[in-house]
């Protein structure tokens, strides 16, 4: 019995050994077979690839071999990658040789890797009145995949900050901040009732026309405006009324109104005025006559004529005033800037010759001219105000010699002037020192004035303005 058992035990051991051996042989045979008869695939590039949404995906392909030879061209590829949609995509490479088939798989993950953007309306530092609360100025959130996600923005307040955060559908988060500064940095605004330049006669009481003041934080501030002035109503000149107001945060605004105190309109005065010069041959003779007669006048000069005649006008006690450099209607009346650019040219010429800045002016054609309409309708309304805001005094006339119109003789000029003179007012006489008949009529006009009790004066900044009604 024992022997049989031993023998049987031996038999079991033997069979196990054989089966292990067979198994090993089978594996080895399988390996040999698979080496020779099963195709192989190896991927180019990684087995798992992550690509950004909307980018371009290019598959790198694979290498397939059979019995050591390349059969890559026999590989069939299935599956595709849609980079416009986030997700996990599989690409399967299959190659078949006889009964043997081999597969390889690549995983492509399309992901939105870009954060949304948050754009704030207004500034990243927002000043808010200390007595007010911040009013949201607005924001916009845009994602490369989800589009407009403004409605998903979460707005929270933390300390002095407003925090805006938003996540796109792929979980990419963006945070933006706005700093709120509770401080009033805006100065109040003062508005004047009436014009910026007031003209009153000497001895007349100055009456404040009124004003208003408003502040972005403090609202109504009119009652806090401090008004002061240095006006001496008994002395002709230009004075300033100062308006000053400070808001609760110490922002200060100061504005001024000019008050021009002029002499009383002297009745029976003649202001002889000559436009468009100087011109050799006429202006020089006119200056001789004025000198001989002991009369001073006013010359509204342009940029024409010789410099020395302007110097003479000034040295002999006349008023040199400005009439624009070009006297070209298109140049001076097309725009406000064009007018002042041209006026500056003649102002600079005069300053160079007489050493001072002149503020007495006459508009080409007068303030009532209708020619300017052709270039810029309404410009005279603007200019007549603007010149005064810039410190100029403009003079028209109330006696027209018509020497720039239909009258072309000395006797005609004489008649036009003398018939219009009045003892009941100040007479501003329009003449042109470039006209020979005006030159020839001048002595007789002066004689007429003297014989009839008129006084001749030149215009100064303190002469009451004589102006026309604007007509544009
Ligand atoms: Zn003129």
Tab-separated table of C-alpha atoms and ligand atoms in Angstrom:
chain	number	residue	atom	x	y	z
A	1	UNK	CA	0.000	0.000	0.000
A	2	UNK	CA	2.721	2.332	0.938
A	3	UNK	CA	4.600	1.734	-2.260
A	4	UNK	CA	1.514	2.274	-4.362
A	5	UNK	CA	0.928	5.550	-2.580
A	6	UNK	CA	4.499	6.641	-3.134
A	7	UNK	CA	4.279	5.683	-6.770
A	8	UNK	CA	1.023	7.576	-7.155
A	9	UNK	CA	2.554	10.615	-5.495
A	10	UNK	CA	5.395	10.381	-7.960
A	11	UNK	CA	2.898	10.204	-10.797
A	12	UNK	CA	1.098	13.392	-9.683
A	13	UNK	CA	4.344	15.296	-9.437
A	14	UNK	CA	5.364	14.179	-12.875
A	15	UNK	CA	2.079	15.213	-14.471
A	16	UNK	CA	2.199	18.645	-12.872
A	17	UNK	CA	5.705	19.148	-14.066
A	18	UNK	CA	4.749	18.147	-17.593
A	19	UNK	CA	1.790	20.473	-17.682
A	20	UNK	CA	3.913	23.382	-16.471
A	21	UNK	CA	6.443	22.548	-19.120
A	22	UNK	CA	3.739	22.394	-21.780
A	23	UNK	CA	2.387	25.692	-20.621
A	24	UNK	CA	5.789	27.333	-20.848
A	25	UNK	CA	6.347	25.870	-24.266
A	26	UNK	CA	2.951	27.174	-25.357
A	27	UNK	CA	3.847	30.663	-24.113
A	28	UNK	CA	7.178	30.586	-25.847
A	29	UNK	CA	5.525	29.287	-29.009
A	30	UNK	CA	2.850	32.004	-28.663
A	31	UNK	CA	5.515	34.647	-28.278
A	32	UNK	CA	7.374	33.330	-31.280
A	33	UNK	CA	4.130	33.200	-33.247
A	34	UNK	CA	3.020	36.673	-32.143
A	35	UNK	CA	6.411	38.017	-32.963
A	36	UNK	CA	6.205	36.664	-36.441
A	37	UNK	CA	2.486	36.721	-37.211
A	38	UNK	CA	0.757	39.485	-35.084
A	39	UNK	CA	1.224	43.094	-36.286
A	40	UNK	CA	2.454	45.770	-33.883
A	41	UNK	CA	1.289	49.379	-33.340
A	42	UNK	CA	3.088	52.107	-31.485
A	43	UNK	CA	1.648	55.601	-31.159
A	44	UNK	CA	3.524	58.747	-32.089
A	45	UNK	CA	3.093	61.204	-29.264
A	46	UNK	CA	1.299	60.675	-25.955
A	47	UNK	CA	-1.537	58.239	-25.314
A	48	UNK	CA	-3.461	60.977	-23.538
A	49	UNK	CA	-3.463	64.468	-25.013
A	50	UNK	CA	-5.163	67.577	-23.609
A	51	UNK	CA	-6.037	70.293	-26.120
A	52	UNK	CA	-7.484	73.744	-25.612
A	53	UNK	CA	-10.946	74.415	-26.931
A	54	UNK	CA	-11.134	75.913	-30.387
A	55	UNK	CA	-7.494	75.129	-31.044
A	56	UNK	CA	-6.505	72.934	-33.959
A	57	UNK	CA	-5.947	69.261	-33.231
A	58	UNK	CA	-3.522	67.420	-35.490
A	59	UNK	CA	-3.126	63.692	-34.861
A	60	UNK	CA	0.460	62.582	-34.857
A	61	UNK	CA	-0.415	59.084	-36.128
A	62	UNK	CA	1.265	55.771	-35.348
A	63	UNK	CA	3.769	53.288	-36.594
A	64	UNK	CA	2.666	49.745	-37.466
A	65	UNK	CA	5.038	46.869	-38.227
A	66	UNK	CA	4.640	43.250	-39.286
A	67	UNK	CA	7.542	40.859	-39.115
A	68	UNK	CA	9.858	43.816	-38.757
A	69	UNK	CA	8.447	45.653	-41.800
A	70	UNK	CA	6.410	48.874	-41.745
A	71	UNK	CA	2.730	48.476	-42.584
A	72	UNK	CA	1.740	51.927	-41.313
A	73	UNK	CA	-0.194	52.652	-44.462
A	74	UNK	CA	-2.579	49.781	-43.666
A	75	UNK	CA	-3.637	51.304	-40.359
A	76	UNK	CA	-7.278	52.340	-40.138
A	77	UNK	CA	-8.070	55.224	-37.864
A	78	UNK	CA	-11.558	55.742	-36.350
A	79	UNK	CA	-13.026	58.363	-34.095
A	80	UNK	CA	-12.640	62.123	-34.379
A	81	UNK	CA	-11.959	65.106	-32.190
A	82	UNK	CA	-14.318	68.090	-32.129
A	83	UNK	CA	-12.252	70.864	-30.613
A	84	UNK	CA	-15.250	73.196	-30.526
A	85	UNK	CA	-16.854	71.050	-27.794
A	86	UNK	CA	-15.255	70.117	-24.493
A	87	UNK	CA	-15.165	66.353	-23.899
A	88	UNK	CA	-13.114	63.137	-24.017
A	89	UNK	CA	-12.539	61.703	-27.456
A	90	UNK	CA	-11.045	58.320	-28.420
A	91	UNK	CA	-9.050	57.641	-31.540
A	92	UNK	CA	-8.662	53.950	-32.382
A	93	UNK	CA	-5.940	52.712	-34.730
A	94	UNK	CA	-6.548	49.232	-36.165
A	95	UNK	CA	-4.298	47.149	-38.334
A	96	UNK	CA	-5.085	43.626	-39.616
A	97	UNK	CA	-2.773	41.029	-41.042
A	98	UNK	CA	-4.260	37.668	-41.956
A	99	UNK	CA	-6.300	36.466	-38.984
A	100	UNK	CA	-4.459	38.733	-36.603
A	101	UNK	CA	-5.727	42.170	-35.682
A	102	UNK	CA	-4.085	44.811	-33.491
A	103	UNK	CA	-5.672	47.913	-31.951
A	104	UNK	CA	-4.275	50.953	-30.199
A	105	UNK	CA	-6.203	53.808	-28.604
A	106	UNK	CA	-5.399	57.410	-27.966
A	107	UNK	CA	-7.458	59.636	-25.643
A	108	UNK	CA	-7.877	63.300	-26.566
A	109	UNK	CA	-9.388	65.562	-23.937
A	110	UNK	CA	-10.770	68.856	-25.242
A	111	UNK	CA	-10.852	71.382	-22.424
A	112	UNK	CA	-11.670	75.090	-22.028
A	113	UNK	CA	-8.484	76.240	-20.396
A	114	UNK	CA	-9.015	79.990	-20.865
A	115	UNK	CA	-10.489	82.104	-18.107
A	116	UNK	CA	-13.369	84.437	-18.815
A	117	UNK	CA	-12.678	88.180	-18.829
A	118	UNK	CA	-14.429	90.767	-16.682
A	119	UNK	CA	-14.531	94.297	-17.985
A	120	UNK	CA	-15.543	97.022	-15.545
A	121	UNK	CA	-17.462	100.062	-16.672
A	122	UNK	CA	-15.903	103.137	-15.092
A	123	UNK	CA	-12.621	103.184	-13.262
A	124	UNK	CA	-10.969	100.543	-11.116
A	125	UNK	CA	-10.739	103.248	-8.484
A	126	UNK	CA	-14.082	104.916	-8.029
A	127	UNK	CA	-14.543	108.087	-6.012
A	128	UNK	CA	-17.814	108.240	-4.168
A	129	UNK	CA	-19.176	111.121	-2.126
A	130	UNK	CA	-18.573	110.426	1.595
A	131	UNK	CA	-22.269	110.951	2.262
A	132	UNK	CA	-23.437	108.671	-0.518
A	133	UNK	CA	-23.307	104.973	-1.354
A	134	UNK	CA	-21.603	103.436	-4.308
A	135	UNK	CA	-23.850	102.950	-7.301
A	136	UNK	CA	-22.672	100.062	-9.438
A	137	UNK	CA	-21.257	101.425	-12.651
A	138	UNK	CA	-21.568	98.136	-14.477
A	139	UNK	CA	-19.470	95.256	-15.770
A	140	UNK	CA	-19.339	92.674	-18.504
A	141	UNK	CA	-18.062	89.069	-18.454
A	142	UNK	CA	-17.125	87.278	-21.647
A	143	UNK	CA	-15.852	83.700	-22.000
A	144	UNK	CA	-14.140	82.250	-25.015
A	145	UNK	CA	-16.507	79.248	-24.998
A	146	UNK	CA	-19.635	80.303	-23.111
A	147	UNK	CA	-19.845	83.780	-24.605
A	148	UNK	CA	-21.513	86.509	-22.540
A	149	UNK	CA	-21.758	85.282	-18.942
A	150	UNK	CA	-22.379	88.694	-17.361
A	151	UNK	CA	-25.487	87.349	-15.623
A	152	UNK	CA	-23.337	84.796	-13.786
A	153	UNK	CA	-21.040	87.349	-12.206
A	154	UNK	CA	-21.177	87.284	-8.421
A	155	UNK	CA	-20.721	90.727	-6.894
A	156	UNK	CA	-19.650	90.991	-3.263
A	157	UNK	CA	-18.468	93.847	-1.089
A	158	UNK	CA	-15.438	93.477	1.090
A	159	UNK	CA	-13.993	96.388	3.059
A	160	UNK	CA	-13.517	99.180	0.541
A	161	UNK	CA	-13.671	96.834	-2.417
A	162	UNK	CA	-16.279	95.520	-4.752
A	163	UNK	CA	-15.294	92.035	-5.912
A	164	UNK	CA	-16.607	90.569	-9.135
A	165	UNK	CA	-16.115	86.854	-9.744
A	166	UNK	CA	-17.294	84.561	-12.479
A	167	UNK	CA	-16.662	80.941	-13.532
A	168	UNK	CA	-17.076	79.547	-17.013
A	169	UNK	CA	-18.721	76.175	-17.639
A	170	UNK	CA	-15.317	74.497	-17.384
A	171	UNK	CA	-14.700	75.963	-13.967
A	172	UNK	CA	-12.124	78.569	-14.947
A	173	UNK	CA	-12.533	81.483	-12.570
A	174	UNK	CA	-11.797	85.170	-12.971
A	175	UNK	CA	-11.906	87.753	-10.221
A	176	UNK	CA	-11.887	91.525	-10.703
A	177	UNK	CA	-11.836	94.273	-8.117
A	178	UNK	CA	-12.917	97.847	-7.876
A	179	UNK	CA	-11.639	100.076	-5.108
A	180	UNK	CA	-14.154	102.500	-3.689
A	181	UNK	CA	-12.716	105.681	-2.267
A	182	UNK	CA	-15.143	107.680	-0.214
A	183	UNK	CA	-13.819	111.111	-0.979
A	184	UNK	CA	-15.145	114.162	-2.810
A	185	UNK	CA	-12.502	115.244	-5.291
A	186	UNK	CA	-14.748	117.369	-7.485
A	187	UNK	CA	-14.869	121.111	-6.986
A	188	UNK	CA	-18.213	122.915	-6.912
A	189	UNK	CA	-19.456	124.745	-9.995
A	190	UNK	CA	-20.412	128.427	-9.887
A	191	UNK	CA	-22.671	129.819	-12.571
A	192	UNK	CA	-23.091	133.539	-13.118
A	193	UNK	CA	-26.385	135.195	-13.912
A	194	UNK	CA	-25.757	137.917	-16.481
A	195	UNK	CA	-22.622	138.214	-18.561
A	196	UNK	CA	-19.014	137.616	-17.608
A	197	UNK	CA	-18.243	141.224	-18.446
A	198	UNK	CA	-20.441	144.036	-17.235
A	199	UNK	CA	-20.056	147.614	-18.420
A	200	UNK	CA	-21.330	150.473	-16.286
A	201	UNK	CA	-20.867	154.223	-16.341
A	202	UNK	CA	-18.644	155.911	-13.802
A	203	UNK	CA	-20.534	156.880	-10.632
A	204	UNK	CA	-23.227	154.241	-11.173
A	205	UNK	CA	-23.760	151.757	-8.366
A	206	UNK	CA	-22.639	148.238	-9.203
A	207	UNK	CA	-25.519	145.833	-8.812
A	208	UNK	CA	-24.765	142.159	-8.395
A	209	UNK	CA	-26.702	140.213	-11.013
A	210	UNK	CA	-26.585	136.956	-9.119
A	211	UNK	CA	-25.021	133.516	-9.213
A	212	UNK	CA	-25.594	129.907	-8.305
A	213	UNK	CA	-23.318	127.210	-6.913
A	214	UNK	CA	-23.754	123.465	-6.924
A	215	UNK	CA	-21.527	120.633	-5.760
A	216	UNK	CA	-21.517	116.974	-6.764
A	217	UNK	CA	-21.678	115.889	-3.105
A	218	UNK	CA	-23.028	118.833	-1.170
A	219	UNK	CA	-25.646	119.802	-3.784
A	220	UNK	CA	-26.882	123.355	-3.194
A	221	UNK	CA	-24.031	125.678	-2.183
A	222	UNK	CA	-25.214	129.062	-3.416
A	223	UNK	CA	-25.539	130.394	0.134
A	224	UNK	CA	-21.874	129.599	0.842
A	225	UNK	CA	-20.475	131.646	-2.052
A	226	UNK	CA	-18.252	134.495	-0.903
A	227	UNK	CA	-18.360	137.521	-3.174
A	228	UNK	CA	-15.741	140.252	-3.123
A	229	UNK	CA	-14.661	142.993	-5.473
A	230	UNK	CA	-12.217	145.863	-5.808
A	231	UNK	CA	-14.560	148.149	-7.726
A	232	UNK	CA	-14.100	151.898	-7.472
A	233	UNK	CA	-17.205	153.231	-9.185
A	234	UNK	CA	-15.678	156.685	-9.355
A	235	UNK	CA	-12.665	155.644	-11.385
A	236	UNK	CA	-12.931	154.282	-14.944
A	237	UNK	CA	-11.124	150.984	-15.342
A	238	UNK	CA	-11.582	147.266	-15.365
A	239	UNK	CA	-12.331	145.576	-12.061
A	240	UNK	CA	-13.043	142.072	-10.920
A	241	UNK	CA	-15.796	140.597	-8.826
A	242	UNK	CA	-14.541	137.381	-7.260
A	243	UNK	CA	-16.872	134.487	-6.431
A	244	UNK	CA	-15.453	131.801	-4.192
A	245	UNK	CA	-16.955	128.659	-2.736
A	246	UNK	CA	-15.518	125.650	-0.904
A	247	UNK	CA	-17.320	122.346	-0.465
A	248	UNK	CA	-17.260	120.227	2.718
A	249	UNK	CA	-14.238	118.327	1.425
A	250	UNK	CA	-12.289	121.535	0.870
A	251	UNK	CA	-12.482	121.608	-2.911
A	252	UNK	CA	-12.456	125.246	-3.887
A	253	UNK	CA	-13.790	127.056	-6.941
A	254	UNK	CA	-13.093	130.648	-7.815
A	255	UNK	CA	-14.508	132.532	-10.765
A	256	UNK	CA	-14.566	136.194	-11.662
A	257	UNK	CA	-16.775	138.664	-13.405
A	258	UNK	CA	-15.191	141.674	-15.047
A	259	UNK	CA	-16.733	145.027	-14.374
A	260	UNK	CA	-15.765	147.715	-16.785
A	261	UNK	CA	-16.356	151.193	-15.427
A	262	UNK	CA	-16.465	153.630	-18.330
A	263	UNK	CA	-16.545	157.372	-18.567
A	264	UNK	CA	-19.907	159.050	-18.890
A	265	UNK	CA	-20.853	159.323	-22.540
A	266	UNK	CA	-19.796	162.877	-23.197
A	267	UNK	CA	-22.255	164.736	-25.327
A	268	UNK	CA	-20.902	166.684	-28.239
A	269	UNK	CA	-17.702	164.670	-28.528
A	270	UNK	CA	-16.387	163.503	-31.882
A	271	UNK	CA	-14.327	160.326	-32.055
A	272	UNK	CA	-12.750	160.293	-35.514
A	273	UNK	CA	-11.959	156.674	-36.417
A	274	UNK	CA	-9.952	155.457	-39.387
A	275	UNK	CA	-10.075	151.845	-40.571
A	276	UNK	CA	-8.099	149.542	-42.877
A	277	UNK	CA	-4.740	151.394	-42.792
A	278	UNK	CA	-2.054	152.311	-42.584
A	279	UNK	CA	-1.269	153.357	-46.129
A	280	UNK	CA	1.513	155.560	-47.406
A	281	UNK	CA	0.124	158.569	-49.279
A	282	UNK	CA	-3.049	158.903	-47.232
A	283	UNK	CA	-2.370	157.919	-43.598
A	284	UNK	CA	0.763	160.086	-43.421
A	285	UNK	CA	-1.124	163.144	-44.720
A	286	UNK	CA	-4.013	162.478	-42.313
A	287	UNK	CA	-1.472	162.367	-39.442
A	288	UNK	CA	-0.040	165.719	-40.628
A	289	UNK	CA	-3.498	167.319	-40.623
A	290	UNK	CA	-4.424	165.943	-37.186
A	291	UNK	CA	-1.138	167.245	-35.812
A	292	UNK	CA	-1.652	170.709	-37.298
A	293	UNK	CA	-5.227	170.814	-35.973
A	294	UNK	CA	-4.281	169.491	-32.524
A	295	UNK	CA	-6.806	166.678	-32.777
A	296	UNK	CA	-6.353	163.064	-31.756
A	297	UNK	CA	-8.169	160.156	-33.419
A	298	UNK	CA	-8.354	156.360	-33.427
A	299	UNK	CA	-6.814	154.055	-36.061
A	300	UNK	CA	-8.158	150.495	-36.460
A	301	UNK	CA	-5.177	149.001	-38.232
A	302	UNK	CA	-4.601	145.820	-40.227
A	303	UNK	CA	-1.387	144.045	-41.163
A	304	UNK	CA	-1.018	146.121	-44.328
A	305	UNK	CA	1.040	149.298	-44.827
A	306	UNK	CA	4.356	150.424	-43.438
A	307	UNK	CA	5.267	149.884	-39.770
A	308	UNK	CA	6.515	153.443	-39.309
A	309	UNK	CA	3.019	154.914	-39.782
A	310	UNK	CA	1.677	152.843	-36.856
A	311	UNK	CA	4.607	154.018	-34.748
A	312	UNK	CA	3.775	157.616	-35.778
A	313	UNK	CA	0.098	157.193	-34.892
A	314	UNK	CA	1.088	156.057	-31.411
A	315	UNK	CA	3.830	158.638	-30.855
A	316	UNK	CA	1.522	161.487	-31.877
A	317	UNK	CA	-1.031	160.594	-29.211
A	318	UNK	CA	-3.599	158.707	-31.259
A	319	UNK	CA	-5.116	155.408	-30.257
A	320	UNK	CA	-3.871	152.423	-32.206
A	321	UNK	CA	-6.632	149.812	-32.258
A	322	UNK	CA	-7.134	146.482	-34.032
A	323	UNK	CA	-9.241	145.662	-37.085
A	324	UNK	CA	-7.897	142.099	-37.827
A	325	UNK	CA	-4.753	141.316	-39.797
A	326	UNK	CA	-6.225	140.123	-43.079
A	327	UNK	CA	-9.577	141.956	-43.180
A	328	UNK	CA	-10.671	138.929	-45.196
A	329	UNK	CA	-14.279	138.049	-44.355
A	330	UNK	CA	-13.840	134.377	-45.139
A	331	UNK	CA	-10.726	134.120	-42.952
A	332	UNK	CA	-12.183	135.960	-39.971
A	333	UNK	CA	-15.813	134.845	-40.037
A	334	UNK	CA	-15.599	131.136	-40.825
A	335	UNK	CA	-14.829	130.162	-37.256
A	336	UNK	CA	-14.276	131.687	-33.822
A	337	UNK	CA	-10.734	130.245	-33.695
A	338	UNK	CA	-10.054	131.649	-37.170
A	339	UNK	CA	-11.161	135.092	-36.040
A	340	UNK	CA	-8.916	135.120	-32.974
A	341	UNK	CA	-5.944	133.668	-34.853
A	342	UNK	CA	-6.208	136.539	-37.329
A	343	UNK	CA	-6.763	139.129	-34.598
A	344	UNK	CA	-3.677	137.826	-32.770
A	345	UNK	CA	-1.558	138.499	-35.846
A	346	UNK	CA	-2.382	142.196	-35.896
A	347	UNK	CA	-2.220	142.390	-32.105
A	348	UNK	CA	1.313	141.007	-32.244
A	349	UNK	CA	2.317	143.446	-34.966
A	350	UNK	CA	1.094	146.379	-32.935
A	351	UNK	CA	2.718	145.061	-29.775
A	352	UNK	CA	6.017	144.766	-31.599
A	353	UNK	CA	5.727	148.383	-32.795
A	354	UNK	CA	4.355	150.210	-29.763
A	355	UNK	CA	5.383	147.836	-26.980
A	356	UNK	CA	1.957	147.129	-25.546
A	357	UNK	CA	-1.034	144.917	-25.972
A	358	UNK	CA	-4.075	146.630	-27.426
A	359	UNK	CA	-7.631	145.626	-26.451
A	360	UNK	CA	-9.717	148.028	-28.474
A	361	UNK	CA	-11.086	146.430	-31.629
A	362	UNK	CA	-13.486	146.910	-34.502
A	363	UNK	CA	-14.993	144.028	-36.449
A	364	UNK	CA	-14.494	144.183	-40.229
A	365	UNK	CA	-17.885	145.393	-41.496
A	366	UNK	CA	-18.894	146.222	-37.910
A	367	UNK	CA	-20.696	143.916	-35.479
A	368	UNK	CA	-23.894	144.394	-37.527
A	369	UNK	CA	-22.373	143.085	-40.770
A	370	UNK	CA	-24.417	140.558	-42.708
A	371	UNK	CA	-21.547	139.221	-44.837
A	372	UNK	CA	-20.432	136.852	-42.055
A	373	UNK	CA	-23.720	134.928	-42.451
A	374	UNK	CA	-22.361	133.549	-45.684
A	375	UNK	CA	-19.448	131.892	-43.830
A	376	UNK	CA	-20.918	131.068	-40.438
A	377	UNK	CA	-24.468	131.982	-39.531
A	378	UNK	CA	-24.696	133.391	-36.030
A	379	UNK	CA	-20.948	133.894	-35.558
A	380	UNK	CA	-21.338	137.605	-34.700
A	381	UNK	CA	-23.539	136.695	-31.727
A	382	UNK	CA	-20.740	134.450	-30.461
A	383	UNK	CA	-17.889	136.802	-31.308
A	384	UNK	CA	-19.379	139.914	-29.731
A	385	UNK	CA	-19.649	138.013	-26.426
A	386	UNK	CA	-16.382	136.124	-26.741
A	387	UNK	CA	-14.234	139.201	-27.444
A	388	UNK	CA	-15.517	140.754	-24.227
A	389	UNK	CA	-14.868	137.575	-22.272
A	390	UNK	CA	-11.303	137.762	-23.551
A	391	UNK	CA	-10.913	141.356	-22.391
A	392	UNK	CA	-11.508	143.288	-25.627
A	393	UNK	CA	-13.747	146.317	-26.159
A	394	UNK	CA	-15.341	146.608	-29.566
A	395	UNK	CA	-16.540	149.783	-31.163
A	396	UNK	CA	-18.894	150.291	-34.070
A	397	UNK	CA	-19.969	153.804	-35.143
A	398	UNK	CA	-22.976	156.085	-35.244
A	399	UNK	CA	-21.788	158.442	-37.986
A	400	UNK	CA	-20.925	156.898	-41.357
A	401	UNK	CA	-18.836	158.901	-43.842
A	402	UNK	CA	-19.756	156.254	-46.407
A	403	UNK	CA	-16.250	156.464	-47.818
A	404	UNK	CA	-16.227	152.693	-48.175
A	405	UNK	CA	-19.618	152.772	-49.877
A	406	UNK	CA	-20.938	154.937	-52.671
A	407	UNK	CA	-19.232	158.190	-51.722
A	408	UNK	CA	-16.023	158.827	-53.624
A	409	UNK	CA	-15.509	162.577	-53.323
A	410	UNK	CA	-14.174	164.794	-50.554
A	411	UNK	CA	-17.310	166.950	-50.621
A	412	UNK	CA	-19.494	163.828	-50.339
A	413	UNK	CA	-17.551	162.553	-47.332
A	414	UNK	CA	-17.758	166.023	-45.723
A	415	UNK	CA	-21.537	166.167	-46.228
A	416	UNK	CA	-22.167	162.643	-44.901
A	417	UNK	CA	-20.247	163.346	-41.717
A	418	UNK	CA	-21.428	166.825	-40.901
A	419	UNK	CA	-25.108	166.085	-41.519
A	420	UNK	CA	-25.029	163.178	-39.047
A	421	UNK	CA	-23.147	164.791	-36.159
A	422	UNK	CA	-25.221	165.394	-33.063
A	423	UNK	CA	-24.555	167.472	-29.967
A	424	UNK	CA	-26.838	165.174	-27.979
A	425	UNK	CA	-24.501	162.206	-27.980
A	426	UNK	CA	-20.930	161.011	-28.391
A	427	UNK	CA	-20.246	160.733	-32.132
A	428	UNK	CA	-18.133	157.855	-33.401
A	429	UNK	CA	-17.298	158.655	-37.035
A	430	UNK	CA	-16.440	155.818	-39.437
A	431	UNK	CA	-13.773	156.769	-41.987
A	432	UNK	CA	-11.006	154.953	-43.884
A	433	UNK	CA	-7.478	156.373	-43.921
A	434	UNK	CA	-6.729	154.503	-47.135
A	435	UNK	CA	-9.090	156.733	-49.152
A	436	UNK	CA	-7.748	159.919	-50.815
A	437	UNK	CA	-11.145	161.719	-50.652
A	438	UNK	CA	-11.339	161.092	-46.918
A	439	UNK	CA	-7.842	162.500	-46.519
A	440	UNK	CA	-8.986	165.512	-48.573
A	441	UNK	CA	-12.178	166.048	-46.577
A	442	UNK	CA	-10.593	165.773	-43.147
A	443	UNK	CA	-9.497	169.376	-42.558
A	444	UNK	CA	-12.926	170.756	-43.390
A	445	UNK	CA	-14.638	168.221	-41.125
A	446	UNK	CA	-12.392	169.225	-38.203
A	447	UNK	CA	-13.067	172.912	-38.886
A	448	UNK	CA	-16.812	172.242	-38.926
A	449	UNK	CA	-16.580	170.427	-35.597
A	450	UNK	CA	-14.541	173.148	-33.945
A	451	UNK	CA	-16.788	175.927	-35.260
A	452	UNK	CA	-19.861	174.113	-33.942
A	453	UNK	CA	-18.553	173.527	-30.446
A	454	UNK	CA	-17.583	169.855	-30.689
A	455	UNK	CA	-14.635	168.364	-28.849
A	456	UNK	CA	-12.367	165.770	-30.509
A	457	UNK	CA	-11.170	162.762	-28.549
A	458	UNK	CA	-9.537	159.427	-29.203
A	459	UNK	CA	-11.115	156.202	-27.965
A	460	UNK	CA	-9.660	154.584	-24.830
A	461	UNK	CA	-10.609	151.462	-22.907
A	462	UNK	CA	-12.684	153.709	-20.670
A	463	UNK	CA	-14.754	155.168	-23.494
A	464	UNK	CA	-18.358	153.931	-23.391
A	465	UNK	CA	-18.755	151.390	-26.154
A	466	UNK	CA	-20.795	152.379	-29.176
A	467	UNK	CA	-22.145	149.210	-30.706
A	468	UNK	CA	-24.622	148.104	-33.329
A	469	UNK	CA	-27.335	145.528	-33.020
A	470	UNK	CA	-25.964	142.149	-34.123
A	471	UNK	CA	-27.704	141.137	-37.301
A	472	UNK	CA	-26.831	137.603	-38.303
B	1	LIG	ZN1	-12.697	147.780	-42.513
